[in-house]
Structure formats: structure tokens, C-alpha cells
Coordinates of C-alpha atoms and ligand atoms in Angstrom, one line a residue:
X1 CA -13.6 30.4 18.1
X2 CA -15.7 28.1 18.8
X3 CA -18.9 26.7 16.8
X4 CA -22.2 26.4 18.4
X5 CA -23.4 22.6 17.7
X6 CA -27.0 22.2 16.1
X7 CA -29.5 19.4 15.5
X8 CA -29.3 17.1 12.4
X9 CA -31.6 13.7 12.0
X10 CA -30.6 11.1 9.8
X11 CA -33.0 10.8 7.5
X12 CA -31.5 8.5 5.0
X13 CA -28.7 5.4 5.1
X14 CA -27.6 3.0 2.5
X15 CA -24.4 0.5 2.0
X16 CA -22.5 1.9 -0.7
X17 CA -19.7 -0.8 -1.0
X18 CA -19.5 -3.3 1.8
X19 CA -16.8 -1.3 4.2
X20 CA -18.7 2.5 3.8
X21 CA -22.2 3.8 4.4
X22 CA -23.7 6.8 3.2
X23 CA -25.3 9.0 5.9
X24 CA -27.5 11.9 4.9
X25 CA -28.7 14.5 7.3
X26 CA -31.2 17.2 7.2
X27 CA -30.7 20.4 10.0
X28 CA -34.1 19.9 12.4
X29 CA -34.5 23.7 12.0
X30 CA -34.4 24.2 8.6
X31 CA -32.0 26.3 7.8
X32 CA -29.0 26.1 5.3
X33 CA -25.8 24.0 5.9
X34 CA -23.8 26.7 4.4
X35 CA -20.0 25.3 3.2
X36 CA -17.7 25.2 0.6
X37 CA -17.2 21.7 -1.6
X38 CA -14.5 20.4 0.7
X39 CA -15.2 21.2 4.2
X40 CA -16.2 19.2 7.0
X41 CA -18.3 18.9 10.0
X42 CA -18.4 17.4 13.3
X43 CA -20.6 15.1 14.8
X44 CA -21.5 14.5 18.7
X45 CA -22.0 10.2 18.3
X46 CA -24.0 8.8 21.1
X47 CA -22.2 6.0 22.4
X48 CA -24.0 3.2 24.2
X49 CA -22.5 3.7 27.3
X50 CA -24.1 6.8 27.1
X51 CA -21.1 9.3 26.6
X52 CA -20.4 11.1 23.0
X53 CA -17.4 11.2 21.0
X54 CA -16.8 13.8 18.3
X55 CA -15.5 13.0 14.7
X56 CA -14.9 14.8 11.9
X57 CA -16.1 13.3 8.6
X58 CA -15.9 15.7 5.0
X59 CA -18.9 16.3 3.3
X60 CA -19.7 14.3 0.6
X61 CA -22.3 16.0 -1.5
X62 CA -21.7 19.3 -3.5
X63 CA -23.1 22.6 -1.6
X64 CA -27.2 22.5 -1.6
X65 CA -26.9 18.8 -2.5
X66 CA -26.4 20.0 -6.0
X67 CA -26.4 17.0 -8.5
X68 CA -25.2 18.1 -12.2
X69 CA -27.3 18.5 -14.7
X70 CA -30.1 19.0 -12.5
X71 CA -31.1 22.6 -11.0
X72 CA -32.9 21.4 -7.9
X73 CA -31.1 22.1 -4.6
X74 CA -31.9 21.0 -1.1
X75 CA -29.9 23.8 1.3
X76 CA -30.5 22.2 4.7
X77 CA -29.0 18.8 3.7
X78 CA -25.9 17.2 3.5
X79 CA -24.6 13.5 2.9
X80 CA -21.4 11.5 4.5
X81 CA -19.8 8.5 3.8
X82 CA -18.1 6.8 6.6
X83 CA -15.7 3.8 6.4
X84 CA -16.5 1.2 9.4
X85 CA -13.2 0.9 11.1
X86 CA -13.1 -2.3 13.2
X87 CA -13.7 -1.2 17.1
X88 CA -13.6 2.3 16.2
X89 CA -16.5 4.1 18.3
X90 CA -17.7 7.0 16.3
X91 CA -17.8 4.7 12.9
X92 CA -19.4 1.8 14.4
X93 CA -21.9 3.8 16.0
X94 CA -22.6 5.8 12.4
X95 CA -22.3 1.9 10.8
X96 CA -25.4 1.4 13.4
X97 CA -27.6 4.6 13.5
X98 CA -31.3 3.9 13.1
X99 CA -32.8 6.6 10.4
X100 CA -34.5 9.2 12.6
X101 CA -32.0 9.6 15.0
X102 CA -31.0 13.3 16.2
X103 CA -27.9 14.3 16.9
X104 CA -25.8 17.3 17.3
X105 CA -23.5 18.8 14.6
X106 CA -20.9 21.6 14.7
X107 CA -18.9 23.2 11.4
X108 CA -18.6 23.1 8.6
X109 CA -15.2 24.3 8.6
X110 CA -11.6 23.6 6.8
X111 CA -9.5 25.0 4.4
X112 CA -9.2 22.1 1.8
X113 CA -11.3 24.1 -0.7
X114 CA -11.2 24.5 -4.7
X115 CA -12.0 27.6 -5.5
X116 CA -10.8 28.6 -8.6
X117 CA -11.2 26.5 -12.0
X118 CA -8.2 24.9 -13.4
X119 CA -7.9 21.0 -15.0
X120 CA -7.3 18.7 -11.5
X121 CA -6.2 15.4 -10.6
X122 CA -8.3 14.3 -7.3
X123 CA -6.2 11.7 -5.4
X124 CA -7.6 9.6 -2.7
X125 CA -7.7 6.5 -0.8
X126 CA -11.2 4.8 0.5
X127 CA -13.7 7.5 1.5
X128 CA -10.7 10.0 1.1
X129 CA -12.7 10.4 -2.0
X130 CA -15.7 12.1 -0.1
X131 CA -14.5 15.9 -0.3
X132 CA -13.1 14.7 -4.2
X133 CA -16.5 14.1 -4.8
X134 CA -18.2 17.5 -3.3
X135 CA -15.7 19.2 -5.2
X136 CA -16.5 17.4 -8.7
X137 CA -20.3 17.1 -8.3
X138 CA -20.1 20.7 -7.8
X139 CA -17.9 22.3 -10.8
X140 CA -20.2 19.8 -13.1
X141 CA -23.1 21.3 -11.6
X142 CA -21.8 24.6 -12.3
X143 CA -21.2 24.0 -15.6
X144 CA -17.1 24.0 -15.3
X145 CA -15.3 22.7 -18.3
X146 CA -11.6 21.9 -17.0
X147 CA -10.3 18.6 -17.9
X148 CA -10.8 16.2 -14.1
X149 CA -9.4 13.1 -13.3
X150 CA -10.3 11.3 -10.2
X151 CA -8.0 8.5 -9.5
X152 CA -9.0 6.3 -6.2
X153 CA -7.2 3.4 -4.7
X154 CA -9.3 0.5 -3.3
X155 CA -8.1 -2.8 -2.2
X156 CA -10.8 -5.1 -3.9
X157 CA -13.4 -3.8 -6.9
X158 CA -16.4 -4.3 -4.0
X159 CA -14.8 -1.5 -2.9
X160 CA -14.9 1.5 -5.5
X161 CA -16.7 4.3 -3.7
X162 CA -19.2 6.0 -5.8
X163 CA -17.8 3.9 -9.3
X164 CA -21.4 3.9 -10.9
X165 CA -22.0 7.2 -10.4
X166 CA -18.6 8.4 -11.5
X167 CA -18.5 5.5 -15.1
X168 CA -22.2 7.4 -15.8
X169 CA -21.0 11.1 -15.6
X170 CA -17.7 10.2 -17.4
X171 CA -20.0 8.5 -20.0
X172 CA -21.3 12.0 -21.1
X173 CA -19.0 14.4 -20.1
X174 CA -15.7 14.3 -21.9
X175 CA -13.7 16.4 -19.9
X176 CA -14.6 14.0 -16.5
X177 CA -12.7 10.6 -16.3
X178 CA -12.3 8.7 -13.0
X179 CA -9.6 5.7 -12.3
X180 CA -9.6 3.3 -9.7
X181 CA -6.6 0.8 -8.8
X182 CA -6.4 -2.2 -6.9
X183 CA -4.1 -2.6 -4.4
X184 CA -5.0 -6.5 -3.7
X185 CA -6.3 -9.6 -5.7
X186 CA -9.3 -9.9 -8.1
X187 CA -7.5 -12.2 -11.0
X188 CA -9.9 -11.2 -13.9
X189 CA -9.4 -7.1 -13.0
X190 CA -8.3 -5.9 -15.9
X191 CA -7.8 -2.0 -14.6
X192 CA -5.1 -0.6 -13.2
X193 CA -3.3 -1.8 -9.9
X194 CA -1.0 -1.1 -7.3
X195 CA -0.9 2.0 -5.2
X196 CA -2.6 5.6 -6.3
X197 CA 1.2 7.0 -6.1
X198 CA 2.4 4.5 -8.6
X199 CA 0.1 6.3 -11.3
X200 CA 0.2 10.2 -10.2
X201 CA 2.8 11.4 -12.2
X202 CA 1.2 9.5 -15.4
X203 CA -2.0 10.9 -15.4
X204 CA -0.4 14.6 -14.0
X205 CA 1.3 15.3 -16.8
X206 CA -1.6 13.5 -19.3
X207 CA -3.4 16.7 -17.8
X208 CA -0.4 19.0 -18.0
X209 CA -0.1 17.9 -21.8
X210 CA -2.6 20.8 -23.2
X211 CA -0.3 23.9 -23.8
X212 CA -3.3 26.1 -24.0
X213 CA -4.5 25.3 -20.3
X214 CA -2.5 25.9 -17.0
X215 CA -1.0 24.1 -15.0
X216 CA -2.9 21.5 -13.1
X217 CA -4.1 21.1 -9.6
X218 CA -3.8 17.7 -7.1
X219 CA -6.4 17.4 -4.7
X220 CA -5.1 14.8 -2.1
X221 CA -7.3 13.2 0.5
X222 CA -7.0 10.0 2.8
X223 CA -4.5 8.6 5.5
X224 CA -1.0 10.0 5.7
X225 CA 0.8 7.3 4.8
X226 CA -1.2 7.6 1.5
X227 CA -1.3 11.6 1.4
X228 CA 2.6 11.9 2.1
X229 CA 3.4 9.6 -0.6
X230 CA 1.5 11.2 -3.3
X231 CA 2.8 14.8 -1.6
X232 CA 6.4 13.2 -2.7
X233 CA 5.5 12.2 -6.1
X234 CA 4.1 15.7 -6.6
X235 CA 6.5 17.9 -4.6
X236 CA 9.9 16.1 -4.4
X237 CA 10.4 14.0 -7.5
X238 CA 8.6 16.2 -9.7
X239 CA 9.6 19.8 -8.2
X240 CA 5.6 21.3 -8.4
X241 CA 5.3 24.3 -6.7
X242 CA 2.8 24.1 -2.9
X243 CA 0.4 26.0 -4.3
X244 CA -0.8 23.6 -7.1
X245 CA -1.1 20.6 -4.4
X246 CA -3.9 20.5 -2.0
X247 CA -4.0 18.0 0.7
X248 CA -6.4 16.5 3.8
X249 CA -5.9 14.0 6.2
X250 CA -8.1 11.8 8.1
X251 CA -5.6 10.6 10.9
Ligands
FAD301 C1 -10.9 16.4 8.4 C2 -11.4 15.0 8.5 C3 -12.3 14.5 7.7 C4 -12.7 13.1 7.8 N1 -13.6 12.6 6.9 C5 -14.0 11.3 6.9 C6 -14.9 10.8 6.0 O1 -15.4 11.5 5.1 N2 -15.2 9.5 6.1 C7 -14.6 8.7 7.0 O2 -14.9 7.5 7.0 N3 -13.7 9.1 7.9 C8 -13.4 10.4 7.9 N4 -12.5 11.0 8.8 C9 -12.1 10.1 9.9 C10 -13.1 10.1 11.1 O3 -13.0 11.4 11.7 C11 -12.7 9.1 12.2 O4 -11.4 9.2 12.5 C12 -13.1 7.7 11.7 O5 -14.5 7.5 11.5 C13 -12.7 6.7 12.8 O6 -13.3 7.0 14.0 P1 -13.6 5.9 15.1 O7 -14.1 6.5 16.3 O8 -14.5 4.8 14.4 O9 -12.2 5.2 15.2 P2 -11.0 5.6 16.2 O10 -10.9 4.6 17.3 O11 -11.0 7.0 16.5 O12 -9.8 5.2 15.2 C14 -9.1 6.1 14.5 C15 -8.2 5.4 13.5 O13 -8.9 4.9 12.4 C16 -8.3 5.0 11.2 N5 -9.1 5.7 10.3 C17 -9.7 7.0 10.4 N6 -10.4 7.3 9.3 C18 -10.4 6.2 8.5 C19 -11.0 6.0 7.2 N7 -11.8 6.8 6.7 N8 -10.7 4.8 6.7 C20 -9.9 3.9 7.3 N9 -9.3 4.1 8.5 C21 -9.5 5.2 9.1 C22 -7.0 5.8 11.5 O14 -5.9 4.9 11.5 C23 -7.2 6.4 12.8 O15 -6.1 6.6 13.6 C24 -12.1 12.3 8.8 C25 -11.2 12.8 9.6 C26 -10.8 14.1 9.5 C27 -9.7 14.7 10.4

């Protein structure tokens, strides 16, 4: 079936680390962007030459724009955050959109939902961590108590997607914690480093370790190379059953 595309504008832009901007978009008609923390949506991107290519980018604010701790909602908007990938069209072009612009939309749609509550380990790589962050902005704005853990792999600490945000909400709420390893340099890091499979099992069974709770979910979301590796961790080496691991993948 397919979708029926309708007008967004960009109404707001900002550099969140030095590789990934955040987008956020408002329907030109008003109405509700109805989706599930998770999803994505298409965009048309106008391309100088004049042609449009269509890319899929995961929605990066909870449902309504929902922020926890705060009961305001704003339906008919919804934020992205899109890594610039060198001489990629539809990036550069997002990278370069002037705030006002109008383009068309189509979705949301996808099945990499949580919709149940259960302690999680969210697992990504780069701005994998935009459907991570839907899904946690939204249980905490709910009011959801399960222990979360996000754990993010960056290459250099310039590039922790969304750090502040997460250190302040892990500040107050002791069930939320968030980890991000280095993959590269930075001598006076003192954090964690290497790849985001090195630590899975780690911090799984840290969430596993409460005998009163059930057993854990892993939200996975970035390239494959980076998915299947955590997918091996999880699946292969430590025998979890499919339905506890979730996955998406941008390429
Ligand atoms: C379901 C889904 C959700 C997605 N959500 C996001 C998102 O929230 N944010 C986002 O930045 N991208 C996201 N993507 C990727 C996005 O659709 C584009 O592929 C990306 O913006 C590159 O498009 P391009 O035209 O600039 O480059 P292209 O010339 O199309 O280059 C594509 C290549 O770029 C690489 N690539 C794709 N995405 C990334 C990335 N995020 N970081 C590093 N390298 C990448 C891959 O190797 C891929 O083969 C998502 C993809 C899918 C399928």
C-alpha cells in the first residue's frame, strides 16, 4: 500500500555534534504526525539539479514531541537527526536546508517499536541512537519505571549524540543511565572504549541481575556491520531467544 506524501516545513535546525544536525518539521496542514516511538518517515529532498531523492530517517522525538516531566505536547511536529555522509545527496542536501523550506513527507511506518514495558538495553551506533531516543523520551514521559540503559558508540567525545540531555535525565532518574564508548583517540577520556559489542553482554546481564524483573530487552539500531555484531553477542554467544532483541538498519 502505498502512503500519500504530505507537506512538512522546516521550521527549526541546529548542529548537535559536528557530523549530525537536528531537523524539526511541522505538517503545513496541521494535523497530527501520528507514530509509534520508533518509526520512520520519508522525505522527498530537493536536489539542486532539480530531481528528488527519497530517504528514510527514524524519528527522533517521542510521539507529540513529548519531553518528560513536562505535559505539553505539540502533535503536528516531529524532529530528525541526520548524520552528513560525505557526497551523500539526501544528507547533504538536509546538512543544507534553509529553515522554511517545504517539502514532501510520506510514513511514518516500521515495525521497530517498543511496546510493552520491560528493563532495556538500547544499542546504537551514531544517529542509530535517534529511534533509542523516541523510545526513551517517551516511557519517561509516561512515567515508566523499568531499569534503561543506553549504550552509544562514537568515534571521538565531539561526537556523543544527545550526551547532555541524556547525563541530565540520568541525573534525576535512577532507573535511566546512558554509556558512550570511543572507538578512536581522545588521551584524557576516561570512559569506556572500544566497540558497543565489546560491552553488550556486560551491561545485559547488569540488567538481567534483578530476579524480581524479567528478562530484558535489546534495542539495536545503526549500520549492519554494527547491528549484526551486537545481534551475535545477543543471539549466538549468549543463546537469548529473537523475541527479546529488536533491531533496525540504516543501510
Ligand atoms: C529505516 C531507516 C532509518 C534511518 N534513519 C536515519 C536517521 O535517523 N539518521 C540518519 O542520519 N540516517 C538515517 N538513515 C539513513 C538515511 O536513509 C540515508 O541512507 C542517509 O542519510 C544517507 O543518504 P545520502 O543520500 O546522503 O547518502 P547515499 O549516497 O544514499 O549513501 C548511503 C550510504 O551512506 C551510509 N549511511 C547511511 N546512513 C548513515 C548514517 N546514519 N551514518 C553514517 N553512514 C550512513 C551507508 O553506508 C549507506 O550505504 C535511515 C535509513 C533507514 C533505512
Amino acid at each position: 500500500m502505498s502512503l500519500p506524501p504530505f507537506p512538512v516545513r522546516l521550521i527549526a535546525a541546529r548542529p548537535l555534534t559536528p557530523t549530525v544536525r537536528e531537523l524539526v518539521f511541522e505538517r503545513v496542514d496541521g494535523a497530527p504526525v501520528v507514530y509509534e516511538a520508533g518509526q520512520w518517515i520519508s522525505l522527498d529532498i530537493p536536489q539542486p539539479s532539480g530531481t528528488v531523492v527519497r530517504r528514510a530517517y527514524s524519528i527522533a522525538s517521542a510521539p507529540g514531541c513529548a519531553i518528560p516531566g513536562d505535559d505539553a505536547r505539540v502533535p503536528h511536529r516531529f524532529e530528525l537527526a541526520v548524520t552528513h555522509v560525505e557526497g551523500g545527496p539526501g544528507s547533504t542536501a538536509l546538512h543544507a536546508m534553509a529553515v522554511g523550506t517545504v517539502l514532501d513527507a510520506i510514513g511514518p511506518q516500521g515495525f521497530f517499536v517498543r511496546r510493552e514495558q520491560h528493563p532495556s538495553l538500547f544499542v546504537a551506533t551514531g544517529s542509530g541512537l535517534t529511534p533509542l531516543r523516541s523510545m526513551v523520551r517517551d516511557a519517561l514521559a509516561r512515567g515508566e519505571r523499568s531499569p534503561m540503559h543506553v549504550l552509544c558508540g562514537v568515534r571521538t567525545p565531539e561526537e556523543r549524540l544527545y550526551a547532555e540531555e541524556f547525563e541530565a535525565l540520568a541525573a534525576t532518574l535512577p532507573h535511566f543511565r546512558a554509556t558512550y564508548t570511543l572507538s578512536r583517540g581522545a588521551d584524557d577520556w576516561a570512559g569506556p572504549r572500544g566497540y558497543v559489542q565489546t560491552h553488550v553482554r556486560a551491561l545485559y546481564e547488569e540488567l538481567a541481575a534483578d530476579p524480581a524483573r524479567e528478562a530484558p530487552h535489546v534495542y539495536i539500531c545503526g549500520l549492519q556491520k554494527m547491528v549484526s555484531a551486537v545481534r551475535d553477542v545477543l543471539r549466538k554467544e549468549m543463546d537469548l531467544p529473537r523475541q527479546v532483541v529488536h533491531s533496525e538498519r540504516y543501510d
